[in-house]
Amino acid sequence: MADLLSFVSAAFFLVFGVHRLVITRRPWSDSAQRYVYGFALCLGSGMLFNTPALTKALSSDTTFDNLVNLGIHDVKMVGFAFLVLVAYALKSPAAAAPRAVRLQMWAAGAVLAVSTALYLVADPAIAGDTLTVSSGHRWALASYNALFALYGSWCLAVLARELADHAARTGPGLLRTGLRLMLLAAAVGAVWTLWALDDVIADLRTGSQGVAEDVVSSVLGAVTAALATGGATTTLWVGALGAPMRWLRAYRSHRALEPLWSALHSELPEIALDPSAADRRPGLRQAEFALYRRVIEIRDGHLALRPYFESGVTAWTDGRGGDDGSEVTGGDAIDWADERGRDRRAVLEAATIAAALENKRAGRLCEGTAAERFAPPGHTPPTVPGTVEAEAAWLLEVTAAFTSSPTVAAVRHRTRTTAAAHTAGVRAPEARNG
């Protein structure tokens, strides 16, 4: 299991590194690309030679094994140093500051020198897949592993800070998705690197540790490799998965609009463009067209409710009374803090639809001019970009408010009460005349 995961992780990094290497040969490549492929090739090579199977195959004599083990360790640390250079390049896309790059190279060289010195002082013996040291040199081997873990996690933290800053300033799209995946890779990578502290404890207690990666380390390495390569190649795999992802998003949006559409369809069944498909859930491949049709049907239902629009909805949601504009107090007052950050325009739109549906059920046409029925005083329907995605995104907000907003619930209750009183008042004269 550890062998397979280690080989897969190494393959991810090496293939990705070669891919980046090819890209950097193009005229428009930047310094960040060069640092990325340096990191990937270093870490991939280190992981490949650190797999249990290859470690056993290379075992011959203690001197050779120690050189190989130290070399693997140093290559990984060089890979970590490249991460800091990537962070510097992200901070200044044109070119990382030469002074900062030089300082980082000197720092990396110093860490490598200290690390090598600690390993030589420890003078470990390797037997099979176990590395042991004498009791007097346990501190040296423990310090060697601690330095690796702390330096690696610091490099990852520097990179994560820049990735988080870039992700926060980047709008929705493939770039932000890639940055977030790489940020997650840095977080998992930090856990993976700090797992070396487990060896520090073993060194101090028993003076021995495993040479190759254990199962936990292999799993963390595989996850880190998958996230890092996935984030850096988002445009490649998203292109292949673009259509299925669009279908899935459309299917989910179609399902999420169900409550608002059903409420409109129950009172206005004529809005269904295809009555035979009105109550069926679309297949995944038909979801985009079904969403387009559902958006049109909801908009048609909204227009059909114009004669039933309640002119007082805007005043009610502002916490005022009826036409006189008096303040509402007590249990009828609207507390916008209960809306948990909802867009007020979406709440008002949902409240207008909910009130109109109540009036439609009661057969109560609203007073006012035709223009007021189309757009009640104080309520201007928001302008939405003319795309299906934008329309669906807006209607999803309206649907969420329609189903769970306390403001909409209060408006619905108030309209129902008013409509019931109106219906009772209309029927009373009819009963007397009868």
Short mmCIF file of C-alpha atoms in Angstrom, two decimals:
data_model
loop_
_atom_site.label_atom_id
_atom_site.label_comp_id
_atom_site.label_asym_id
_atom_site.label_seq_id
_atom_site.Cartn_x
_atom_site.Cartn_y
_atom_site.Cartn_z
CA MET A 1 0.00 0.00 0.00
CA ALA A 2 2.74 2.46 0.98
CA ASP A 3 4.71 1.51 -2.16
CA LEU A 4 1.75 2.16 -4.45
CA LEU A 5 0.85 5.50 -2.86
CA SER A 6 4.47 6.66 -2.85
CA PHE A 7 4.93 5.75 -6.52
CA VAL A 8 1.67 7.46 -7.47
CA SER A 9 2.63 10.62 -5.54
CA ALA A 10 6.07 10.68 -7.13
CA ALA A 11 4.56 10.16 -10.57
CA PHE A 12 2.15 13.06 -10.05
CA PHE A 13 4.97 15.42 -9.16
CA LEU A 14 7.37 14.20 -11.85
CA VAL A 15 4.83 14.34 -14.69
CA PHE A 16 3.68 17.73 -13.53
CA GLY A 17 7.29 18.92 -13.26
CA VAL A 18 8.08 17.80 -16.81
CA HIS A 19 4.90 19.51 -18.04
CA ARG A 20 5.94 22.77 -16.35
CA LEU A 21 9.46 22.37 -17.75
CA VAL A 22 8.04 22.24 -21.27
CA ILE A 23 5.95 25.34 -20.60
CA THR A 24 8.93 27.34 -19.31
CA ARG A 25 10.66 26.88 -22.67
CA ARG A 26 8.06 29.18 -24.21
CA PRO A 27 8.86 32.89 -24.52
CA TRP A 28 5.97 34.07 -22.31
CA SER A 29 6.76 31.87 -19.29
CA ASP A 30 7.48 33.63 -16.01
CA SER A 31 9.81 32.96 -13.10
CA ALA A 32 7.04 31.34 -11.05
CA GLN A 33 6.76 28.56 -13.66
CA ARG A 34 10.48 27.82 -13.39
CA TYR A 35 10.32 27.64 -9.61
CA VAL A 36 7.24 25.41 -9.75
CA TYR A 37 8.86 22.83 -11.99
CA GLY A 38 11.98 22.93 -9.78
CA PHE A 39 9.86 22.12 -6.74
CA ALA A 40 7.92 19.37 -8.52
CA LEU A 41 11.00 17.63 -9.91
CA CYS A 42 12.89 17.83 -6.61
CA LEU A 43 10.03 16.54 -4.49
CA GLY A 44 9.02 13.91 -7.04
CA SER A 45 12.57 12.58 -7.26
CA GLY A 46 12.93 12.51 -3.49
CA MET A 47 9.64 10.68 -3.05
CA LEU A 48 10.51 8.17 -5.77
CA PHE A 49 13.80 7.18 -4.13
CA ASN A 50 12.13 7.15 -0.72
CA THR A 51 9.57 4.47 -1.63
CA PRO A 52 9.95 1.29 0.45
CA ALA A 53 10.62 -0.92 -2.58
CA LEU A 54 13.34 1.30 -4.03
CA THR A 55 14.90 1.82 -0.60
CA LYS A 56 15.31 -1.93 -0.20
CA ALA A 57 16.63 -2.30 -3.74
CA LEU A 58 19.31 0.34 -3.11
CA SER A 59 20.43 -1.18 0.20
CA SER A 60 23.99 -2.44 -0.17
CA ASP A 61 26.31 -1.07 2.47
CA THR A 62 25.89 1.44 5.27
CA THR A 63 28.05 4.15 3.68
CA PHE A 64 26.17 4.08 0.38
CA ASP A 65 22.80 3.91 2.12
CA ASN A 66 23.63 6.93 4.25
CA LEU A 67 24.63 8.95 1.20
CA VAL A 68 21.43 8.00 -0.59
CA ASN A 69 19.29 8.80 2.46
CA LEU A 70 20.99 12.16 2.98
CA GLY A 71 20.70 12.97 -0.73
CA ILE A 72 16.96 12.22 -0.74
CA HIS A 73 16.49 14.41 2.31
CA ASP A 74 18.48 17.30 0.80
CA VAL A 75 16.64 17.14 -2.54
CA LYS A 76 13.32 17.47 -0.72
CA MET A 77 14.60 20.49 1.22
CA VAL A 78 15.71 22.14 -2.03
CA GLY A 79 12.17 21.53 -3.29
CA PHE A 80 10.80 23.35 -0.24
CA ALA A 81 13.13 26.28 -0.96
CA PHE A 82 11.61 26.55 -4.44
CA LEU A 83 8.19 27.06 -2.81
CA VAL A 84 9.35 30.28 -1.17
CA LEU A 85 10.64 31.47 -4.54
CA VAL A 86 7.23 30.69 -6.03
CA ALA A 87 5.66 32.85 -3.30
CA TYR A 88 8.03 35.71 -4.10
CA ALA A 89 7.19 35.41 -7.81
CA LEU A 90 3.46 35.49 -7.04
CA LYS A 91 3.96 38.62 -4.98
CA SER A 92 5.78 40.31 -7.86
CA PRO A 93 4.67 38.63 -11.13
CA ALA A 94 7.20 40.42 -13.31
CA ALA A 95 10.17 39.08 -11.37
CA ALA A 96 10.90 38.19 -7.80
CA ALA A 97 13.04 40.81 -6.06
CA PRO A 98 16.69 39.79 -6.64
CA ARG A 99 17.66 40.60 -3.06
CA ALA A 100 14.83 38.45 -1.65
CA VAL A 101 15.78 35.59 -3.95
CA ARG A 102 19.42 35.78 -2.89
CA LEU A 103 18.49 35.84 0.79
CA GLN A 104 16.28 32.80 0.35
CA MET A 105 19.03 30.93 -1.49
CA TRP A 106 21.50 31.74 1.30
CA ALA A 107 18.95 30.67 3.92
CA ALA A 108 18.27 27.41 2.08
CA GLY A 109 22.00 26.76 1.79
CA ALA A 110 22.47 27.37 5.51
CA VAL A 111 19.62 25.01 6.40
CA LEU A 112 21.07 22.33 4.11
CA ALA A 113 24.52 22.76 5.66
CA VAL A 114 23.20 22.49 9.22
CA SER A 115 21.02 19.53 8.27
CA THR A 116 23.93 17.70 6.65
CA ALA A 117 26.14 18.40 9.66
CA LEU A 118 23.52 17.01 12.04
CA TYR A 119 23.18 13.84 9.96
CA LEU A 120 26.94 13.32 9.89
CA VAL A 121 27.17 13.86 13.63
CA ALA A 122 24.38 11.33 14.19
CA ASP A 123 26.32 8.79 12.07
CA PRO A 124 23.34 6.43 11.76
CA ALA A 125 23.46 2.79 10.83
CA ILE A 126 20.96 1.40 8.32
CA ALA A 127 19.81 -2.19 8.45
CA GLY A 128 17.08 -3.04 5.95
CA ASP A 129 14.42 -0.36 6.29
CA THR A 130 15.42 0.82 9.79
CA LEU A 131 17.84 3.60 10.69
CA THR A 132 19.42 3.54 14.16
CA VAL A 133 21.83 5.73 16.13
CA SER A 134 23.72 5.33 19.37
CA SER A 135 22.16 6.76 22.53
CA GLY A 136 24.67 9.60 22.61
CA HIS A 137 23.69 10.81 19.13
CA ARG A 138 19.94 10.62 19.38
CA TRP A 139 19.66 14.40 19.76
CA ALA A 140 21.48 14.92 16.44
CA LEU A 141 19.12 12.68 14.45
CA ALA A 142 16.08 14.18 16.21
CA SER A 143 17.32 17.71 15.40
CA TYR A 144 17.93 16.66 11.79
CA ASN A 145 14.28 15.54 11.40
CA ALA A 146 12.91 18.51 13.35
CA LEU A 147 14.78 20.95 11.10
CA PHE A 148 13.31 19.25 8.02
CA ALA A 149 9.76 19.43 9.39
CA LEU A 150 9.97 23.03 10.59
CA TYR A 151 11.73 24.39 7.51
CA GLY A 152 9.33 22.61 5.16
CA SER A 153 6.24 23.81 7.03
CA TRP A 154 7.60 27.37 7.09
CA CYS A 155 8.12 27.31 3.31
CA LEU A 156 4.58 26.02 2.83
CA ALA A 157 3.20 28.73 5.14
CA VAL A 158 4.92 31.46 3.11
CA LEU A 159 3.43 30.05 -0.09
CA ALA A 160 -0.02 29.60 1.48
CA ARG A 161 -0.11 33.25 2.55
CA GLU A 162 0.46 34.44 -1.02
CA LEU A 163 -2.01 31.93 -2.45
CA ALA A 164 -4.69 33.03 0.02
CA ASP A 165 -4.07 36.69 -0.83
CA HIS A 166 -4.33 36.01 -4.56
CA ALA A 167 -7.47 33.86 -4.15
CA ALA A 168 -9.16 36.64 -2.13
CA ARG A 169 -8.43 39.19 -4.88
CA THR A 170 -9.43 36.92 -7.77
CA GLY A 171 -12.97 36.79 -9.09
CA PRO A 172 -14.94 33.57 -9.62
CA GLY A 173 -13.52 31.33 -12.31
CA LEU A 174 -10.91 28.72 -13.11
CA LEU A 175 -8.02 30.77 -11.72
CA ARG A 176 -9.60 31.11 -8.29
CA THR A 177 -10.53 27.42 -8.28
CA GLY A 178 -6.93 26.52 -9.06
CA LEU A 179 -5.61 28.85 -6.36
CA ARG A 180 -7.93 27.35 -3.77
CA LEU A 181 -6.89 23.82 -4.68
CA MET A 182 -3.24 24.79 -4.37
CA LEU A 183 -3.94 26.48 -1.04
CA LEU A 184 -5.55 23.28 0.18
CA ALA A 185 -2.53 21.35 -1.13
CA ALA A 186 -0.26 23.62 0.91
CA ALA A 187 -2.33 22.95 4.04
CA VAL A 188 -2.24 19.17 3.57
CA GLY A 189 1.44 19.42 2.65
CA ALA A 190 2.14 21.17 5.95
CA VAL A 191 0.49 18.29 7.82
CA TRP A 192 2.50 15.84 5.73
CA THR A 193 5.76 17.67 6.48
CA LEU A 194 5.03 17.96 10.19
CA TRP A 195 4.40 14.21 10.28
CA ALA A 196 8.21 13.95 10.35
CA LEU A 197 7.97 15.03 13.99
CA ASP A 198 6.80 11.49 14.63
CA ASP A 199 10.35 10.41 13.75
CA VAL A 200 11.72 13.00 16.20
CA ILE A 201 9.82 11.34 19.04
CA ALA A 202 10.99 7.90 17.94
CA ASP A 203 14.61 9.11 17.71
CA LEU A 204 14.60 10.48 21.23
CA ARG A 205 12.86 7.45 22.72
CA THR A 206 14.43 4.51 20.92
CA GLY A 207 17.15 5.92 18.67
CA SER A 208 15.59 4.35 15.57
CA GLN A 209 13.18 5.26 12.76
CA GLY A 210 11.98 3.90 9.45
CA VAL A 211 13.95 4.86 6.37
CA ALA A 212 11.10 4.75 3.86
CA GLU A 213 7.75 6.52 3.94
CA ASP A 214 5.12 4.95 6.19
CA VAL A 215 1.47 4.53 5.20
CA VAL A 216 0.25 7.78 6.78
CA SER A 217 3.04 9.78 5.16
CA SER A 218 2.34 8.12 1.79
CA VAL A 219 -1.38 8.95 2.00
CA LEU A 220 -0.69 12.59 2.89
CA GLY A 221 1.87 12.79 0.10
CA ALA A 222 -0.58 11.39 -2.45
CA VAL A 223 -3.31 13.83 -1.42
CA THR A 224 -0.87 16.75 -1.56
CA ALA A 225 0.36 15.71 -5.01
CA ALA A 226 -3.17 15.30 -6.38
CA LEU A 227 -4.33 18.69 -5.05
CA ALA A 228 -1.21 20.52 -6.17
CA THR A 229 -1.20 19.14 -9.71
CA GLY A 230 -4.96 19.49 -9.97
CA GLY A 231 -4.85 23.13 -8.89
CA ALA A 232 -2.00 23.99 -11.24
CA THR A 233 -3.68 22.31 -14.24
CA THR A 234 -7.25 23.46 -13.62
CA THR A 235 -7.74 24.72 -17.16
CA LEU A 236 -6.82 21.33 -18.60
CA TRP A 237 -9.12 19.11 -16.58
CA VAL A 238 -11.95 21.62 -16.31
CA GLY A 239 -12.00 21.76 -20.09
CA ALA A 240 -12.64 18.03 -20.22
CA LEU A 241 -15.17 18.11 -17.40
CA GLY A 242 -16.79 21.39 -18.43
CA ALA A 243 -19.97 19.99 -19.96
CA PRO A 244 -20.79 17.50 -17.16
CA MET A 245 -20.13 20.20 -14.54
CA ARG A 246 -22.45 22.62 -16.36
CA TRP A 247 -25.13 19.93 -16.54
CA LEU A 248 -24.75 19.23 -12.83
CA ARG A 249 -24.96 22.93 -11.90
CA ALA A 250 -28.03 23.36 -14.10
CA TYR A 251 -29.66 20.25 -12.59
CA ARG A 252 -29.06 21.51 -9.06
CA SER A 253 -30.37 24.98 -9.92
CA HIS A 254 -33.46 23.42 -11.55
CA ARG A 255 -34.14 21.44 -8.38
CA ALA A 256 -33.50 24.46 -6.13
CA LEU A 257 -36.06 26.57 -8.05
CA GLU A 258 -38.75 23.92 -7.49
CA PRO A 259 -40.47 25.57 -4.45
CA LEU A 260 -41.00 28.92 -6.18
CA TRP A 261 -41.99 27.33 -9.49
CA SER A 262 -44.43 24.92 -7.79
CA ALA A 263 -46.11 27.76 -5.89
CA LEU A 264 -46.60 29.68 -9.13
CA HIS A 265 -47.64 26.61 -11.13
CA SER A 266 -50.28 25.60 -8.58
CA GLU A 267 -52.12 28.91 -9.15
CA LEU A 268 -51.09 29.45 -12.76
CA PRO A 269 -50.76 26.04 -14.45
CA GLU A 270 -50.75 27.76 -17.85
CA ILE A 271 -47.17 28.95 -17.30
CA ALA A 272 -45.84 25.45 -18.09
CA LEU A 273 -44.42 25.67 -21.60
CA ASP A 274 -44.51 21.89 -21.90
CA PRO A 275 -47.28 20.50 -19.66
CA SER A 276 -46.13 16.93 -20.29
CA ALA A 277 -42.70 17.73 -18.82
CA ALA A 278 -43.88 20.07 -16.05
CA ASP A 279 -43.83 17.49 -13.28
CA ARG A 280 -40.83 15.50 -14.48
CA ARG A 281 -37.25 15.92 -13.38
CA PRO A 282 -34.92 16.33 -16.34
CA GLY A 283 -32.04 14.03 -17.10
CA LEU A 284 -28.59 15.40 -16.49
CA ARG A 285 -27.93 16.11 -20.18
CA GLN A 286 -31.28 17.92 -20.55
CA ALA A 287 -30.81 20.00 -17.38
CA GLU A 288 -29.55 23.17 -19.09
CA PHE A 289 -32.58 23.38 -21.40
CA ALA A 290 -34.93 22.49 -18.52
CA LEU A 291 -33.41 25.27 -16.39
CA TYR A 292 -33.86 27.75 -19.25
CA ARG A 293 -37.51 26.73 -19.55
CA ARG A 294 -38.05 26.96 -15.79
CA VAL A 295 -36.64 30.49 -15.63
CA ILE A 296 -39.00 31.57 -18.42
CA GLU A 297 -41.97 29.94 -16.66
CA ILE A 298 -41.21 31.69 -13.38
CA ARG A 299 -40.89 35.01 -15.15
CA ASP A 300 -44.20 34.37 -16.97
CA GLY A 301 -45.85 33.58 -13.64
CA HIS A 302 -44.46 36.80 -12.16
CA LEU A 303 -45.97 38.81 -15.02
CA ALA A 304 -49.31 36.98 -14.75
CA LEU A 305 -49.56 38.00 -11.07
CA ARG A 306 -49.35 41.74 -11.83
CA PRO A 307 -53.06 42.42 -11.20
CA TYR A 308 -52.66 40.91 -7.74
CA PHE A 309 -49.55 42.79 -6.63
CA GLU A 310 -49.94 44.26 -3.16
CA SER A 311 -48.95 47.93 -3.13
CA GLY A 312 -48.22 47.91 0.60
CA VAL A 313 -45.51 45.24 0.54
CA THR A 314 -42.63 47.71 0.34
CA ALA A 315 -43.96 49.68 3.32
CA TRP A 316 -44.49 46.49 5.32
CA THR A 317 -40.96 45.22 4.72
CA ASP A 318 -39.60 48.66 5.72
CA GLY A 319 -41.34 48.30 9.08
CA ARG A 320 -44.07 50.84 8.27
CA GLY A 321 -47.79 50.38 8.34
CA GLY A 322 -50.20 50.80 5.52
CA ASP A 323 -50.81 53.79 3.33
CA ASP A 324 -50.35 56.29 6.18
CA GLY A 325 -46.71 55.20 6.65
CA SER A 326 -47.06 54.71 10.40
CA GLU A 327 -44.40 52.65 12.15
CA VAL A 328 -45.11 49.02 12.94
CA THR A 329 -44.21 47.93 16.47
CA GLY A 330 -44.38 44.73 18.47
CA GLY A 331 -44.69 41.32 16.88
CA ASP A 332 -45.52 42.71 13.42
CA ALA A 333 -42.27 44.68 13.10
CA ILE A 334 -39.73 43.42 10.56
CA ASP A 335 -36.25 42.74 11.95
CA TRP A 336 -33.75 42.60 9.08
CA ALA A 337 -31.18 41.05 11.42
CA ASP A 338 -33.22 37.84 11.11
CA GLU A 339 -32.50 37.71 7.38
CA ARG A 340 -28.90 36.54 7.92
CA GLY A 341 -27.36 38.69 5.22
CA ARG A 342 -29.95 38.09 2.48
CA ASP A 343 -30.20 40.61 -0.35
CA ARG A 344 -33.07 42.93 0.57
CA ARG A 345 -34.09 43.16 -3.07
CA ALA A 346 -34.52 39.39 -3.22
CA VAL A 347 -36.56 39.42 0.00
CA LEU A 348 -38.77 42.20 -1.36
CA GLU A 349 -39.23 40.35 -4.65
CA ALA A 350 -40.13 37.13 -2.83
CA ALA A 351 -42.53 39.00 -0.53
CA THR A 352 -44.22 40.63 -3.53
CA ILE A 353 -44.75 37.21 -5.17
CA ALA A 354 -45.97 35.62 -1.91
CA ALA A 355 -48.49 38.43 -1.35
CA ALA A 356 -49.70 38.26 -4.96
CA LEU A 357 -50.27 34.51 -4.67
CA GLU A 358 -52.38 35.02 -1.54
CA ASN A 359 -54.44 37.66 -3.31
CA LYS A 360 -54.82 35.39 -6.34
CA ARG A 361 -56.15 32.56 -4.18
CA ALA A 362 -58.65 34.92 -2.56
CA GLY A 363 -59.64 36.42 -5.93
CA ARG A 364 -58.66 39.87 -4.68
CA LEU A 365 -57.53 42.30 -7.36
CA CYS A 366 -55.41 45.10 -5.96
CA GLU A 367 -56.44 48.71 -6.18
CA GLY A 368 -54.46 51.23 -8.17
CA THR A 369 -53.56 51.99 -11.73
CA ALA A 370 -52.27 49.43 -14.18
CA ALA A 371 -48.79 50.88 -13.78
CA GLU A 372 -49.00 50.42 -10.00
CA ARG A 373 -50.07 46.82 -10.48
CA PHE A 374 -47.07 46.16 -12.69
CA ALA A 375 -44.66 47.78 -10.19
CA PRO A 376 -46.13 48.60 -6.77
CA PRO A 377 -45.11 52.02 -5.37
CA GLY A 378 -41.65 51.82 -3.81
CA HIS A 379 -40.76 48.54 -5.53
CA THR A 380 -38.58 48.57 -8.64
CA PRO A 381 -37.77 45.09 -9.96
CA PRO A 382 -33.96 44.76 -10.17
CA THR A 383 -32.22 44.65 -13.52
CA VAL A 384 -30.54 41.30 -14.15
CA PRO A 385 -27.99 40.64 -16.95
CA GLY A 386 -29.74 38.86 -19.79
CA THR A 387 -28.19 35.42 -19.40
CA VAL A 388 -29.71 32.20 -18.14
CA GLU A 389 -26.98 31.90 -15.51
CA ALA A 390 -27.61 35.40 -14.15
CA GLU A 391 -31.39 34.95 -14.17
CA ALA A 392 -31.10 31.58 -12.42
CA ALA A 393 -28.70 32.99 -9.80
CA TRP A 394 -31.11 35.82 -9.03
CA LEU A 395 -34.16 33.54 -8.87
CA LEU A 396 -32.28 31.18 -6.55
CA GLU A 397 -31.89 34.06 -4.10
CA VAL A 398 -35.58 34.90 -4.47
CA THR A 399 -36.53 31.24 -3.95
CA ALA A 400 -34.43 30.99 -0.80
CA ALA A 401 -36.17 34.06 0.60
CA PHE A 402 -39.58 32.80 -0.58
CA THR A 403 -39.18 29.55 1.39
CA SER A 404 -37.33 30.61 4.54
CA SER A 405 -37.40 34.39 5.05
CA PRO A 406 -39.24 35.51 8.21
CA THR A 407 -40.03 38.79 6.43
CA VAL A 408 -41.74 36.95 3.57
CA ALA A 409 -43.61 34.78 6.06
CA ALA A 410 -44.86 37.89 7.86
CA VAL A 411 -45.98 39.52 4.58
CA ARG A 412 -47.67 36.28 3.50
CA HIS A 413 -49.58 36.08 6.80
CA ARG A 414 -50.59 39.73 6.68
CA THR A 415 -51.81 39.48 3.07
CA ARG A 416 -53.74 36.30 3.84
CA THR A 417 -55.50 38.04 6.72
CA THR A 418 -56.29 41.11 4.62
CA ALA A 419 -57.51 38.99 1.70
CA ALA A 420 -59.72 36.89 4.00
CA ALA A 421 -61.28 40.04 5.45
CA HIS A 422 -61.85 41.37 1.95
CA THR A 423 -63.49 38.11 0.86
CA ALA A 424 -65.74 38.09 3.92
CA GLY A 425 -66.76 41.70 3.23
CA VAL A 426 -67.64 40.89 -0.38
CA ARG A 427 -69.68 37.84 0.55
CA ALA A 428 -71.74 39.59 3.26
CA PRO A 429 -73.63 41.90 0.88
CA GLU A 430 -74.14 38.98 -1.52
CA ALA A 431 -75.73 36.98 1.31
CA ARG A 432 -78.06 39.86 2.23
CA ASN A 433 -79.07 40.34 -1.41
CA GLY A 434 -79.69 36.61 -1.71
#
